[in-house]
Amino acid sequence: MNPAHFAIQRRAFLARAAGGLGSLALAQLLGPGRISASNPALPAQHRPRARAVISLFQHGGPSQMDLFDYKPALNKWSGKPYPGGELEVHFDKQAGNVLGAPYEFSPRGQCGMHLSELLPHTGRIADDITLVRSMTTGSVDHESALRIMHTGRFLAGLPSMGSWLLYGLGSENENLPAYVVLSDPGGLPVDGERNWSSGFLPALYQGTAFQPGPSPVFHLKTPSHLSVTARSNQLDLLSRLNRDHASRFPDNTELAARIANLETAARMQGAVPEAVDLSSESAATRKLYGLDNPVTAEYGRRCLLARRLVERGVRYVQLFLSGQPWDTHDKNAERLKGLCAATDQPSAALVQDLKARGLLDSTVVLWTGEFGRLPISQGTDGRDHNRHAFSLWVAGGGFKAGHVHGATDDFGYKAVQDVVSVHDFHATLLHTLGIDHNALRFPHEGREASLTDPEVTGARIIPQLLS
């Protein structure tokens, strides 16, 4: 195909789709501009409830029946053969008998939501969250299940949900990245940077990883030997040279993204140090997040930083854990205790803090892993992977507070009531942000690709999750 003809066709398609994508996304694809906070998007398909998302991702597959999904039958049958029929077992040679839940459950909040004793702080926000106990996914393997949760597909190299949101909504602050990843000081999560890749979307929409520690962005500080005037002149010259170069390659989105990212980086020199400086936070706020406790301090800092970034117009913030710590193939009870001790208080504090500041109504907080665990033991004290049921909770942004949705069978193995697929959840989340998941599309390999791909997945909005 003639490249010029393709460019005309591409522009025509995007112009037709502008009502669904927003003028910010359209502007980025039609030329090498930048996402501008002063350039509002076109009206959404419906009234948005939320404008930002904070994803607290729990790599490895948290055990739903030990944390969120109270199942008395587990302890009744503990140590006995599983009576519920066939199970899909990942490591079948290590499959054992029913494994009881080692911790007590109790009703929390006015809503009476049953939660594990390992989650006392989450219990305090029970009336603010939607607990979905009937989630299902399409894979029992970590990498592919992670991709389904983040991109809607089990294949590698596709755009993450954060990239889709940025593509559809644009940014609210031109001085900060619109999509920020707060990484774990222990290292990358499973599947690494693919978790926040923009895939086939223009590179402009990929996540920007902030490093742990006092310098989250490398080389952010202007060299000491440069004066303010000299630095300004230098950046002006670079901008003119970049624009001249970009004008000769109008369809090169990688080039446009590099230029836009460099310009954002220059503006970040002033905005990032202030955004990541926690010294201005009150002693009460720091204590709320557990910064005074070495067990909770690290995760608490990142949760607090997520609030500060959203407060300053960042659209999508993700917190990841190193490796896959919730993958409790052994020492299930012991490892759950340690993980909850580190993450429960900061996660709940984030919801409490957003609510106190009037930000929870416009911010979605999502706590989830990629799948759940089995009701039988792996070895003596572990649990294997389970794709047929897992739990997640979500707060704010139009989700129904103090609500438990769906149910699993007596042993927590399979979702049996009001089942919610990952694609359904994606569609519902997009809806709270004012986006029709059917309209959020991008031309790729001869078809209109999307996050939910409803023609294939049957993705639908779940109205019972919304207030």
Short mmCIF file of C-alpha atoms in Angstrom, two decimals:
data_model
loop_
_atom_site.label_atom_id
_atom_site.label_comp_id
_atom_site.label_asym_id
_atom_site.label_seq_id
_atom_site.Cartn_x
_atom_site.Cartn_y
_atom_site.Cartn_z
CA MET A 1 0.00 0.00 0.00
CA ASN A 2 1.19 3.50 -0.79
CA PRO A 3 2.42 5.03 2.54
CA ALA A 4 0.75 8.37 1.82
CA HIS A 5 -2.54 6.62 1.04
CA PHE A 6 -2.23 4.64 4.28
CA ALA A 7 -1.60 7.83 6.26
CA ILE A 8 -4.78 9.40 4.78
CA GLN A 9 -6.82 6.30 5.59
CA ARG A 10 -5.38 6.25 9.12
CA ARG A 11 -6.27 9.88 9.73
CA ALA A 12 -9.78 9.31 8.37
CA PHE A 13 -10.31 6.36 10.69
CA LEU A 14 -9.09 8.28 13.71
CA ALA A 15 -11.23 11.25 12.84
CA ARG A 16 -14.31 9.01 12.76
CA ALA A 17 -13.28 7.45 16.07
CA ALA A 18 -12.50 10.74 17.79
CA GLY A 19 -15.77 10.78 19.69
CA GLY A 20 -14.76 7.55 21.37
CA LEU A 21 -11.07 8.25 21.85
CA GLY A 22 -10.94 11.90 22.82
CA SER A 23 -9.07 14.72 21.12
CA LEU A 24 -5.98 14.21 23.26
CA ALA A 25 -5.40 10.70 21.95
CA LEU A 26 -6.29 11.81 18.42
CA ALA A 27 -3.84 14.69 18.51
CA GLN A 28 -1.02 12.40 19.57
CA LEU A 29 -1.64 10.02 16.67
CA LEU A 30 -2.08 12.65 13.96
CA GLY A 31 1.17 14.38 14.69
CA PRO A 32 4.19 14.61 16.95
CA GLY A 33 2.60 16.81 19.57
CA ARG A 34 2.46 16.10 23.23
CA ILE A 35 -0.28 15.21 25.66
CA SER A 36 -1.31 18.54 27.09
CA ALA A 37 -3.13 19.21 30.32
CA SER A 38 -4.52 22.38 28.77
CA ASN A 39 -6.04 20.54 25.81
CA PRO A 40 -9.28 18.93 27.07
CA ALA A 41 -10.57 15.66 25.69
CA LEU A 42 -13.81 15.39 23.77
CA PRO A 43 -16.85 14.62 25.91
CA ALA A 44 -17.01 11.03 27.12
CA GLN A 45 -19.71 8.63 25.95
CA HIS A 46 -21.36 8.98 29.37
CA ARG A 47 -20.75 10.85 32.59
CA PRO A 48 -17.52 9.57 34.17
CA ARG A 49 -17.44 8.82 37.87
CA ALA A 50 -13.66 8.47 38.09
CA ARG A 51 -10.71 10.27 36.55
CA ALA A 52 -7.81 8.19 37.90
CA VAL A 53 -6.91 4.62 38.90
CA ILE A 54 -4.44 3.27 41.47
CA SER A 55 -3.71 -0.43 40.99
CA LEU A 56 -2.24 -2.31 43.95
CA PHE A 57 -1.19 -5.44 42.13
CA GLN A 58 -0.46 -8.54 44.21
CA HIS A 59 1.74 -10.82 42.12
CA GLY A 60 1.40 -14.56 42.55
CA GLY A 61 -2.29 -15.18 43.22
CA PRO A 62 -3.52 -14.37 46.75
CA SER A 63 -5.44 -17.20 48.42
CA GLN A 64 -9.08 -16.15 48.35
CA MET A 65 -10.34 -18.75 50.85
CA ASP A 66 -7.74 -17.68 53.42
CA LEU A 67 -8.35 -13.93 53.08
CA PHE A 68 -11.70 -12.92 51.54
CA ASP A 69 -13.93 -15.94 50.90
CA TYR A 70 -15.06 -17.53 54.16
CA LYS A 71 -15.56 -21.29 53.74
CA PRO A 72 -16.33 -23.26 56.94
CA ALA A 73 -16.31 -26.50 54.93
CA LEU A 74 -12.54 -26.20 54.49
CA ASN A 75 -11.87 -26.73 58.18
CA LYS A 76 -14.60 -29.35 58.49
CA TRP A 77 -12.96 -31.42 55.73
CA SER A 78 -9.33 -30.47 56.43
CA GLY A 79 -7.01 -33.43 55.96
CA LYS A 80 -9.67 -35.47 54.19
CA PRO A 81 -10.05 -36.23 50.46
CA TYR A 82 -11.74 -33.43 48.55
CA PRO A 83 -15.45 -34.39 48.16
CA GLY A 84 -16.37 -31.93 45.43
CA GLY A 85 -15.38 -33.89 42.34
CA GLU A 86 -12.67 -33.19 39.78
CA LEU A 87 -10.23 -30.31 40.27
CA GLU A 88 -7.97 -28.70 37.70
CA VAL A 89 -4.61 -29.18 39.41
CA HIS A 90 -1.48 -27.51 38.08
CA PHE A 91 1.07 -29.63 39.95
CA ASP A 92 -0.99 -32.82 40.09
CA LYS A 93 1.72 -35.03 41.59
CA GLN A 94 1.78 -32.82 44.68
CA ALA A 95 -2.00 -32.71 45.17
CA GLY A 96 -3.17 -33.55 48.66
CA ASN A 97 -6.30 -33.47 50.76
CA VAL A 98 -8.45 -30.50 51.71
CA LEU A 99 -6.39 -27.78 53.41
CA GLY A 100 -8.18 -25.85 56.12
CA ALA A 101 -8.09 -22.07 56.43
CA PRO A 102 -5.60 -21.36 59.24
CA TYR A 103 -6.99 -17.98 60.31
CA GLU A 104 -10.30 -16.84 61.76
CA PHE A 105 -12.89 -14.86 59.81
CA SER A 106 -15.30 -12.31 61.26
CA PRO A 107 -17.87 -9.84 59.89
CA ARG A 108 -16.51 -6.33 59.45
CA GLY A 109 -18.17 -2.94 59.03
CA GLN A 110 -21.85 -2.11 58.91
CA CYS A 111 -22.10 -4.27 55.79
CA GLY A 112 -21.00 -7.38 57.70
CA MET A 113 -18.36 -8.39 55.15
CA HIS A 114 -16.50 -11.50 56.36
CA LEU A 115 -12.73 -11.01 56.23
CA SER A 116 -9.71 -12.83 57.63
CA GLU A 117 -8.08 -11.77 60.88
CA LEU A 118 -4.97 -11.14 58.75
CA LEU A 119 -6.72 -8.08 57.27
CA PRO A 120 -7.70 -5.91 60.26
CA HIS A 121 -7.07 -2.65 58.40
CA THR A 122 -8.99 -3.75 55.32
CA GLY A 123 -11.76 -4.64 57.75
CA ARG A 124 -11.88 -1.00 58.80
CA ILE A 125 -12.64 0.07 55.23
CA ALA A 126 -15.14 -2.74 54.57
CA ASP A 127 -17.93 -0.19 54.16
CA ASP A 128 -15.91 1.61 51.46
CA ILE A 129 -15.02 -1.33 49.21
CA THR A 130 -16.65 -3.65 46.71
CA LEU A 131 -15.48 -7.22 47.28
CA VAL A 132 -15.84 -9.44 44.21
CA ARG A 133 -15.65 -13.10 45.23
CA SER A 134 -16.61 -14.57 41.84
CA MET A 135 -13.73 -13.53 39.59
CA THR A 136 -12.49 -15.98 36.93
CA THR A 137 -9.68 -15.87 34.41
CA GLY A 138 -8.53 -17.85 31.40
CA SER A 139 -5.14 -19.17 32.48
CA VAL A 140 -3.60 -21.06 35.37
CA ASP A 141 -0.02 -19.99 34.49
CA HIS A 142 1.47 -16.84 36.00
CA GLU A 143 2.76 -15.11 32.88
CA SER A 144 -0.33 -15.62 30.76
CA ALA A 145 -2.70 -14.86 33.65
CA LEU A 146 -0.79 -11.65 34.33
CA ARG A 147 -1.18 -10.66 30.70
CA ILE A 148 -4.91 -11.37 30.79
CA MET A 149 -5.30 -9.17 33.86
CA HIS A 150 -3.14 -6.35 32.47
CA THR A 151 -3.89 -6.51 28.74
CA GLY A 152 -7.00 -8.67 28.30
CA ARG A 153 -5.05 -11.37 26.43
CA PHE A 154 -2.70 -14.21 27.30
CA LEU A 155 -0.29 -13.31 24.47
CA ALA A 156 2.76 -11.14 25.11
CA GLY A 157 3.39 -7.72 23.61
CA LEU A 158 -0.09 -6.19 23.89
CA PRO A 159 -1.01 -2.82 25.43
CA SER A 160 -1.55 -2.67 29.16
CA MET A 161 -4.77 -1.37 30.66
CA GLY A 162 -2.96 1.78 31.79
CA SER A 163 -1.87 2.45 28.22
CA TRP A 164 -5.44 1.97 26.97
CA LEU A 165 -6.72 4.43 29.57
CA LEU A 166 -4.14 7.02 28.66
CA TYR A 167 -4.87 6.51 24.97
CA GLY A 168 -8.56 7.08 25.58
CA LEU A 169 -8.44 9.86 28.15
CA GLY A 170 -5.14 11.71 27.81
CA SER A 171 -3.35 13.45 30.65
CA GLU A 172 -4.27 16.10 33.18
CA ASN A 173 -0.74 17.32 33.96
CA GLU A 174 1.85 17.97 31.27
CA ASN A 175 4.63 18.17 33.87
CA LEU A 176 4.29 14.58 35.06
CA PRO A 177 3.93 11.26 33.25
CA ALA A 178 0.27 10.33 32.97
CA TYR A 179 1.02 6.65 33.67
CA VAL A 180 3.44 5.93 36.53
CA VAL A 181 4.72 2.59 37.81
CA LEU A 182 6.05 2.42 41.38
CA SER A 183 8.42 -0.52 41.39
CA ASP A 184 9.52 -2.70 44.28
CA PRO A 185 13.05 -2.14 45.62
CA GLY A 186 13.50 -5.90 45.52
CA GLY A 187 13.32 -5.98 41.72
CA LEU A 188 10.90 -6.38 38.85
CA PRO A 189 7.69 -8.42 39.02
CA VAL A 190 7.18 -11.57 36.99
CA ASP A 191 7.00 -10.67 33.27
CA GLY A 192 8.97 -7.50 34.01
CA GLU A 193 8.30 -4.37 31.99
CA ARG A 194 5.69 -6.11 29.86
CA ASN A 195 3.29 -5.41 32.71
CA TRP A 196 3.22 -1.72 31.73
CA SER A 197 4.02 -1.91 28.01
CA SER A 198 2.06 0.08 25.43
CA GLY A 199 2.31 -2.85 23.00
CA PHE A 200 1.12 -1.84 19.54
CA LEU A 201 -0.18 1.51 20.80
CA PRO A 202 2.22 4.41 20.24
CA ALA A 203 5.11 4.29 22.70
CA LEU A 204 3.90 7.56 24.19
CA TYR A 205 1.32 5.60 26.19
CA GLN A 206 3.63 3.19 28.02
CA GLY A 207 4.12 3.39 31.78
CA THR A 208 6.98 5.39 33.26
CA ALA A 209 8.72 3.44 36.00
CA PHE A 210 9.78 5.39 39.08
CA GLN A 211 12.70 3.80 40.89
CA PRO A 212 12.52 3.15 44.65
CA GLY A 213 14.52 5.44 46.91
CA PRO A 214 15.16 9.19 47.04
CA SER A 215 15.85 9.56 43.29
CA PRO A 216 12.88 7.92 41.52
CA VAL A 217 13.88 9.26 38.10
CA PHE A 218 17.49 9.00 36.97
CA HIS A 219 19.37 12.08 35.70
CA LEU A 220 16.55 14.39 36.71
CA LYS A 221 18.68 17.12 38.22
CA THR A 222 20.14 19.80 35.97
CA PRO A 223 23.98 19.70 35.97
CA SER A 224 25.32 22.15 38.51
CA HIS A 225 27.53 23.99 35.98
CA LEU A 226 24.50 25.04 33.87
CA SER A 227 22.69 28.26 34.69
CA VAL A 228 18.91 28.49 34.43
CA THR A 229 19.20 30.67 31.32
CA ALA A 230 21.67 28.35 29.64
CA ARG A 231 19.49 25.35 30.38
CA SER A 232 16.41 27.12 28.99
CA ASN A 233 18.24 28.07 25.79
CA GLN A 234 19.51 24.53 25.44
CA LEU A 235 16.04 23.05 25.72
CA ASP A 236 14.60 25.60 23.25
CA LEU A 237 17.23 24.66 20.69
CA LEU A 238 16.62 20.95 21.20
CA SER A 239 12.90 21.49 20.78
CA ARG A 240 13.34 23.28 17.45
CA LEU A 241 15.72 20.60 16.17
CA ASN A 242 13.37 17.81 17.26
CA ARG A 243 10.35 19.45 15.62
CA ASP A 244 12.22 19.95 12.38
CA HIS A 245 13.31 16.30 12.39
CA ALA A 246 9.82 15.04 13.30
CA SER A 247 8.16 17.03 10.52
CA ARG A 248 9.98 14.85 7.99
CA PHE A 249 8.55 11.65 9.53
CA PRO A 250 4.92 12.50 10.37
CA ASP A 251 3.82 8.86 10.81
CA ASN A 252 6.68 7.71 13.01
CA THR A 253 4.96 7.38 16.38
CA GLU A 254 8.13 6.06 18.04
CA LEU A 255 9.91 9.29 17.13
CA ALA A 256 6.95 11.37 18.29
CA ALA A 257 6.92 9.48 21.57
CA ARG A 258 10.65 9.98 22.15
CA ILE A 259 10.32 13.71 21.58
CA ALA A 260 7.27 13.98 23.83
CA ASN A 261 8.97 11.95 26.55
CA LEU A 262 12.08 14.11 26.41
CA GLU A 263 9.97 17.24 26.73
CA THR A 264 8.07 15.70 29.63
CA ALA A 265 11.38 14.77 31.25
CA ALA A 266 12.52 18.39 31.04
CA ARG A 267 9.32 19.59 32.70
CA MET A 268 9.62 16.81 35.28
CA GLN A 269 12.79 18.41 36.61
CA GLY A 270 10.60 20.87 38.46
CA ALA A 271 7.51 18.76 39.12
CA VAL A 272 8.87 15.38 40.22
CA PRO A 273 11.05 16.43 43.18
CA GLU A 274 8.08 18.19 44.75
CA ALA A 275 5.68 15.31 44.01
CA VAL A 276 7.89 12.63 45.58
CA ASP A 277 8.94 14.69 48.61
CA LEU A 278 7.05 13.18 51.53
CA SER A 279 8.54 15.53 54.11
CA SER A 280 5.56 17.88 53.83
CA GLU A 281 3.16 15.13 54.94
CA SER A 282 1.92 15.35 58.51
CA ALA A 283 3.03 12.96 61.23
CA ALA A 284 -0.53 11.64 61.38
CA THR A 285 -0.55 10.85 57.66
CA ARG A 286 2.82 9.15 57.83
CA LYS A 287 1.63 7.05 60.76
CA LEU A 288 -1.61 6.20 58.93
CA TYR A 289 0.40 4.60 56.12
CA GLY A 290 2.73 2.82 58.54
CA LEU A 291 5.85 4.79 57.73
CA ASP A 292 6.83 4.55 61.40
CA ASN A 293 6.96 0.75 61.21
CA PRO A 294 9.76 -1.05 59.34
CA VAL A 295 7.34 -3.82 58.33
CA THR A 296 4.94 -1.46 56.53
CA ALA A 297 7.23 1.50 55.74
CA GLU A 298 8.33 0.53 52.24
CA TYR A 299 4.89 -0.33 50.86
CA GLY A 300 3.40 2.56 52.80
CA ARG A 301 5.72 5.06 51.10
CA ARG A 302 4.64 3.87 47.70
CA CYS A 303 0.94 3.99 48.61
CA LEU A 304 1.38 7.53 49.92
CA LEU A 305 3.31 8.50 46.80
CA ALA A 306 0.48 7.07 44.66
CA ARG A 307 -1.96 9.39 46.42
CA ARG A 308 0.33 12.39 45.84
CA LEU A 309 0.68 11.57 42.14
CA VAL A 310 -3.07 11.20 41.60
CA GLU A 311 -3.57 14.41 43.54
CA ARG A 312 -1.33 16.11 40.95
CA GLY A 313 -3.17 14.83 37.91
CA VAL A 314 -1.47 11.50 37.15
CA ARG A 315 -4.06 9.32 35.44
CA TYR A 316 -2.90 5.77 36.27
CA VAL A 317 -0.55 4.56 39.01
CA GLN A 318 0.50 0.95 39.52
CA LEU A 319 2.28 -0.60 42.50
CA PHE A 320 4.03 -3.90 41.89
CA LEU A 321 5.72 -6.41 44.15
CA SER A 322 9.01 -8.07 43.32
CA GLY A 323 8.72 -11.55 41.82
CA GLN A 324 5.49 -13.35 42.78
CA PRO A 325 5.34 -13.28 46.59
CA TRP A 326 1.67 -14.40 46.87
CA ASP A 327 2.52 -17.67 45.08
CA THR A 328 2.13 -19.79 48.21
CA HIS A 329 3.00 -23.27 46.96
CA ASP A 330 4.42 -23.95 50.41
CA LYS A 331 4.20 -22.36 53.86
CA ASN A 332 0.87 -20.86 52.86
CA ALA A 333 -0.16 -19.74 56.36
CA GLU A 334 3.25 -18.33 57.27
CA ARG A 335 3.74 -16.43 54.02
CA LEU A 336 0.24 -14.98 54.04
CA LYS A 337 0.82 -13.64 57.53
CA GLY A 338 4.00 -11.82 56.48
CA LEU A 339 2.53 -10.42 53.26
CA CYS A 340 -0.59 -9.11 54.96
CA ALA A 341 1.48 -7.55 57.73
CA ALA A 342 3.40 -5.56 55.11
CA THR A 343 0.55 -4.54 52.80
CA ASP A 344 -2.75 -4.48 54.71
CA GLN A 345 -2.30 -1.22 56.60
CA PRO A 346 -0.88 0.83 53.69
CA SER A 347 -3.56 -0.43 51.28
CA ALA A 348 -6.36 0.52 53.65
CA ALA A 349 -4.66 3.81 54.50
CA LEU A 350 -4.69 4.79 50.85
CA VAL A 351 -8.48 4.42 50.71
CA GLN A 352 -8.92 6.25 54.01
CA ASP A 353 -6.65 9.09 52.96
CA LEU A 354 -8.28 9.54 49.56
CA LYS A 355 -11.69 9.59 51.21
CA ALA A 356 -10.62 12.17 53.81
CA ARG A 357 -9.30 14.44 51.06
CA GLY A 358 -12.41 14.15 48.90
CA LEU A 359 -10.53 12.19 46.22
CA LEU A 360 -12.05 8.72 46.58
CA ASP A 361 -15.15 9.53 44.54
CA SER A 362 -12.94 10.34 41.55
CA THR A 363 -10.23 7.70 42.10
CA VAL A 364 -10.55 3.93 41.71
CA VAL A 365 -8.33 1.85 44.02
CA LEU A 366 -7.95 -1.73 42.81
CA TRP A 367 -6.45 -4.59 44.88
CA THR A 368 -6.03 -7.81 42.92
CA GLY A 369 -3.76 -10.62 41.82
CA GLU A 370 -3.87 -12.66 38.62
CA PHE A 371 -5.77 -15.74 39.93
CA GLY A 372 -6.60 -17.61 43.14
CA ARG A 373 -5.62 -20.82 44.93
CA LEU A 374 -7.01 -24.34 45.34
CA PRO A 375 -8.89 -25.73 48.38
CA ILE A 376 -6.59 -28.76 48.59
CA SER A 377 -3.01 -28.83 49.80
CA GLN A 378 0.07 -28.85 47.67
CA GLY A 379 2.58 -30.86 49.64
CA THR A 380 1.81 -30.40 53.32
CA ASP A 381 1.04 -26.70 53.68
CA GLY A 382 0.80 -25.02 50.26
CA ARG A 383 -1.89 -24.15 47.75
CA ASP A 384 -1.69 -24.52 43.96
CA HIS A 385 -3.00 -22.11 41.28
CA ASN A 386 -6.72 -21.76 40.54
CA ARG A 387 -8.24 -19.90 37.58
CA HIS A 388 -11.84 -20.80 38.33
CA ALA A 389 -12.24 -18.42 41.28
CA PHE A 390 -10.42 -15.56 42.92
CA SER A 391 -11.28 -12.45 44.88
CA LEU A 392 -10.45 -8.79 44.41
CA TRP A 393 -11.59 -5.57 46.00
CA VAL A 394 -12.10 -2.16 44.53
CA ALA A 395 -12.97 1.19 46.12
CA GLY A 396 -14.10 4.60 44.92
CA GLY A 397 -14.89 5.91 41.47
CA GLY A 398 -18.54 4.88 41.40
CA PHE A 399 -18.15 1.30 42.65
CA LYS A 400 -20.74 0.20 45.21
CA ALA A 401 -19.37 0.67 48.72
CA GLY A 402 -19.82 -2.03 51.36
CA HIS A 403 -20.91 -4.57 48.77
CA VAL A 404 -20.03 -8.25 48.32
CA HIS A 405 -20.59 -9.54 44.81
CA GLY A 406 -20.83 -13.15 43.69
CA ALA A 407 -20.11 -16.44 45.40
CA THR A 408 -18.09 -19.61 45.00
CA ASP A 409 -18.92 -23.22 45.86
CA ASP A 410 -18.62 -24.57 49.41
CA PHE A 411 -14.85 -24.96 49.10
CA GLY A 412 -14.03 -21.75 47.22
CA TYR A 413 -12.87 -23.66 44.13
CA LYS A 414 -15.27 -22.38 41.48
CA ALA A 415 -17.30 -19.20 41.00
CA VAL A 416 -20.95 -20.26 40.84
CA GLN A 417 -23.00 -17.10 41.33
CA ASP A 418 -22.80 -13.75 39.49
CA VAL A 419 -19.56 -14.75 37.79
CA VAL A 420 -17.27 -11.90 36.66
CA SER A 421 -14.57 -12.48 34.05
CA VAL A 422 -11.49 -10.30 33.82
CA HIS A 423 -12.94 -8.85 30.60
CA ASP A 424 -16.20 -8.00 32.38
CA PHE A 425 -14.25 -6.22 35.07
CA HIS A 426 -12.23 -4.27 32.50
CA ALA A 427 -15.44 -3.18 30.77
CA THR A 428 -16.93 -2.06 34.09
CA LEU A 429 -13.79 -0.18 35.11
CA LEU A 430 -13.69 1.65 31.78
CA HIS A 431 -17.34 2.57 32.26
CA THR A 432 -16.59 4.32 35.56
CA LEU A 433 -14.03 6.42 33.67
CA GLY A 434 -16.59 7.48 31.07
CA ILE A 435 -15.32 5.12 28.36
CA ASP A 436 -17.51 2.76 26.35
CA HIS A 437 -15.34 -0.35 26.11
CA ASN A 438 -16.87 -1.11 22.71
CA ALA A 439 -15.59 2.20 21.33
CA LEU A 440 -12.03 2.16 22.70
CA ARG A 441 -10.27 0.69 19.67
CA PHE A 442 -7.07 0.92 17.67
CA PRO A 443 -6.32 -0.42 14.17
CA HIS A 444 -3.88 -3.32 14.42
CA GLU A 445 -3.08 -6.11 11.97
CA GLY A 446 -6.17 -5.53 9.87
CA ARG A 447 -8.70 -5.30 12.70
CA GLU A 448 -9.86 -2.89 15.37
CA ALA A 449 -8.15 -4.11 18.51
CA SER A 450 -9.45 -3.25 21.98
CA LEU A 451 -8.84 -4.01 25.64
CA THR A 452 -11.99 -6.12 26.06
CA ASP A 453 -12.49 -7.46 22.50
CA PRO A 454 -16.21 -8.01 23.25
CA GLU A 455 -16.94 -9.84 19.98
CA VAL A 456 -14.63 -12.64 21.15
CA THR A 457 -14.81 -12.48 24.95
CA GLY A 458 -18.43 -11.43 25.42
CA ALA A 459 -17.26 -8.72 27.83
CA ARG A 460 -20.07 -6.82 29.47
CA ILE A 461 -20.50 -4.15 32.12
CA ILE A 462 -21.59 -5.53 35.52
CA PRO A 463 -24.09 -2.91 36.78
CA GLN A 464 -24.41 -4.63 40.19
CA LEU A 465 -20.84 -3.49 40.99
CA LEU A 466 -21.75 0.18 40.52
CA SER A 467 -23.52 2.60 42.82
#
